[in-house]
Amino acid sequence: MRFAIWQTPFGHMGALAGAAGLISLTLPMESPEDVFRELLGKGEPAHEDSGYFAGLIRALTNYFNGQELNCSCQLDLSRLTPFRRKVLQAVATIPYGQVRSYKWVGESIGCLRGFRAIGQAVGANPFPVLIPCHRVIASDGSLGGYTGGLDHKRRFLRLEGIKIS
């Protein structure tokens, strides 16, 4: 396992990867210590390797500077349930600068009544920003929830030029 922690305009972020690819990415946090606890708090042994994550760090830096995210990281989805995998794969198709509803996610995976489970899957996204869960909103146009807090969600949407009332 390897990890990296770096500074962004929105706060410190971190990434953890194993042999099959990226395992998790944190949302921006206040301190590198918070990021370290989030990434490695379960006691998995890992070594710091910023070079391994150079492409990811560059892509996220560009994103936070207002460019469309362009990252070809290998994501390790093996720790996710099949349902969560389907939800996140649908969310991953939401284009930059656009939003979709939880209902849309449900329809796209053939789960017309599982909005609570869809919300939980979106909320447990181990790859925020890369899989743009911030682009999922309520059917009435309100923000809905966001694991990292609605301030982060608003900032990401504004960064992409999305106007939310």
PDB file of C-alpha atoms in Angstrom, residues 53-124:
ATOM      1  CA  PHE A  53       0.210   9.814  -7.352  1.00  0.00           C
ATOM      2  CA  ALA A  54       1.765  12.608  -9.480  1.00  0.00           C
ATOM      3  CA  GLY A  55      -0.833  12.301 -12.263  1.00  0.00           C
ATOM      4  CA  LEU A  56      -3.727  12.321  -9.799  1.00  0.00           C
ATOM      5  CA  ILE A  57      -2.310  15.302  -7.925  1.00  0.00           C
ATOM      6  CA  ARG A  58      -1.785  17.203 -11.190  1.00  0.00           C
ATOM      7  CA  ALA A  59      -5.334  16.387 -12.392  1.00  0.00           C
ATOM      8  CA  LEU A  60      -6.897  17.519  -9.108  1.00  0.00           C
ATOM      9  CA  THR A  61      -4.771  20.671  -9.016  1.00  0.00           C
ATOM     10  CA  ASN A  62      -6.021  21.530 -12.500  1.00  0.00           C
ATOM     11  CA  TYR A  63      -9.605  20.769 -11.416  1.00  0.00           C
ATOM     12  CA  PHE A  64      -9.342  23.081  -8.405  1.00  0.00           C
ATOM     13  CA  ASN A  65      -8.012  25.747 -10.759  1.00  0.00           C
ATOM     14  CA  GLY A  66     -11.216  25.527 -12.820  1.00  0.00           C
ATOM     15  CA  GLN A  67     -10.343  22.956 -15.479  1.00  0.00           C
ATOM     16  CA  GLU A  68     -12.370  19.876 -16.303  1.00  0.00           C
ATOM     17  CA  LEU A  69     -11.060  16.849 -14.415  1.00  0.00           C
ATOM     18  CA  ASN A  70      -8.942  14.660 -16.661  1.00  0.00           C
ATOM     19  CA  CYS A  71      -7.632  11.672 -14.737  1.00  0.00           C
ATOM     20  CA  SER A  72      -7.087   8.133 -15.919  1.00  0.00           C
ATOM     21  CA  CYS A  73      -6.420   6.595 -12.497  1.00  0.00           C
ATOM     22  CA  GLN A  74      -7.112   2.925 -12.040  1.00  0.00           C
ATOM     23  CA  LEU A  75      -9.818   2.677  -9.350  1.00  0.00           C
ATOM     24  CA  ASP A  76      -9.962  -0.455  -7.216  1.00  0.00           C
ATOM     25  CA  LEU A  77     -13.708  -1.100  -6.860  1.00  0.00           C
ATOM     26  CA  SER A  78     -13.225  -4.565  -5.341  1.00  0.00           C
ATOM     27  CA  ARG A  79     -14.045  -3.366  -1.804  1.00  0.00           C
ATOM     28  CA  LEU A  80     -17.490  -2.168  -2.891  1.00  0.00           C
ATOM     29  CA  THR A  81     -20.675  -4.221  -2.969  1.00  0.00           C
ATOM     30  CA  PRO A  82     -22.074  -4.899  -6.445  1.00  0.00           C
ATOM     31  CA  PHE A  83     -24.894  -2.415  -5.757  1.00  0.00           C
ATOM     32  CA  ARG A  84     -22.531   0.373  -4.704  1.00  0.00           C
ATOM     33  CA  ARG A  85     -20.365  -0.350  -7.724  1.00  0.00           C
ATOM     34  CA  LYS A  86     -23.388   0.066 -10.041  1.00  0.00           C
ATOM     35  CA  VAL A  87     -24.408   3.315  -8.354  1.00  0.00           C
ATOM     36  CA  LEU A  88     -20.922   4.808  -8.567  1.00  0.00           C
ATOM     37  CA  GLN A  89     -20.460   3.678 -12.164  1.00  0.00           C
ATOM     38  CA  ALA A  90     -23.674   5.544 -13.041  1.00  0.00           C
ATOM     39  CA  VAL A  91     -22.548   8.637 -11.119  1.00  0.00           C
ATOM     40  CA  ALA A  92     -19.213   8.528 -12.956  1.00  0.00           C
ATOM     41  CA  THR A  93     -21.058   9.189 -16.234  1.00  0.00           C
ATOM     42  CA  ILE A  94     -22.444  12.565 -15.111  1.00  0.00           C
ATOM     43  CA  PRO A  95     -20.677  15.137 -17.296  1.00  0.00           C
ATOM     44  CA  TYR A  96     -18.602  17.994 -15.924  1.00  0.00           C
ATOM     45  CA  GLY A  97     -20.756  21.061 -15.327  1.00  0.00           C
ATOM     46  CA  GLN A  98     -24.019  19.106 -15.129  1.00  0.00           C
ATOM     47  CA  VAL A  99     -26.097  17.570 -12.343  1.00  0.00           C
ATOM     48  CA  ARG A 100     -28.410  14.594 -12.120  1.00  0.00           C
ATOM     49  CA  SER A 101     -30.924  13.564  -9.485  1.00  0.00           C
ATOM     50  CA  TYR A 102     -30.868  10.581  -7.170  1.00  0.00           C
ATOM     51  CA  LYS A 103     -33.952   9.484  -9.125  1.00  0.00           C
ATOM     52  CA  TRP A 104     -31.920   9.601 -12.358  1.00  0.00           C
ATOM     53  CA  VAL A 105     -29.237   7.419 -10.744  1.00  0.00           C
ATOM     54  CA  GLY A 106     -31.936   4.932  -9.698  1.00  0.00           C
ATOM     55  CA  GLU A 107     -33.470   4.841 -13.164  1.00  0.00           C
ATOM     56  CA  SER A 108     -30.084   4.394 -14.809  1.00  0.00           C
ATOM     57  CA  ILE A 109     -29.323   1.301 -12.728  1.00  0.00           C
ATOM     58  CA  GLY A 110     -32.874  -0.115 -12.794  1.00  0.00           C
ATOM     59  CA  CYS A 111     -33.568   0.588  -9.127  1.00  0.00           C
ATOM     60  CA  LEU A 112     -36.663   2.769  -9.141  1.00  0.00           C
ATOM     61  CA  ARG A 113     -37.426   2.742  -5.412  1.00  0.00           C
ATOM     62  CA  GLY A 114     -34.053   2.489  -3.704  1.00  0.00           C
ATOM     63  CA  PHE A 115     -33.371   6.190  -3.175  1.00  0.00           C
ATOM     64  CA  ARG A 116     -32.203   5.738   0.404  1.00  0.00           C
ATOM     65  CA  ALA A 117     -29.772   2.974  -0.607  1.00  0.00           C
ATOM     66  CA  ILE A 118     -28.622   5.088  -3.554  1.00  0.00           C
ATOM     67  CA  GLY A 119     -28.028   8.031  -1.224  1.00  0.00           C
ATOM     68  CA  GLN A 120     -26.016   5.818   1.113  1.00  0.00           C
ATOM     69  CA  ALA A 121     -23.935   4.468  -1.779  1.00  0.00           C
ATOM     70  CA  VAL A 122     -23.275   7.979  -3.065  1.00  0.00           C
ATOM     71  CA  GLY A 123     -22.431   9.122   0.473  1.00  0.00           C
ATOM     72  CA  ALA A 124     -19.932   6.291   0.909  1.00  0.00           C
TER      73      ALA A 124
END
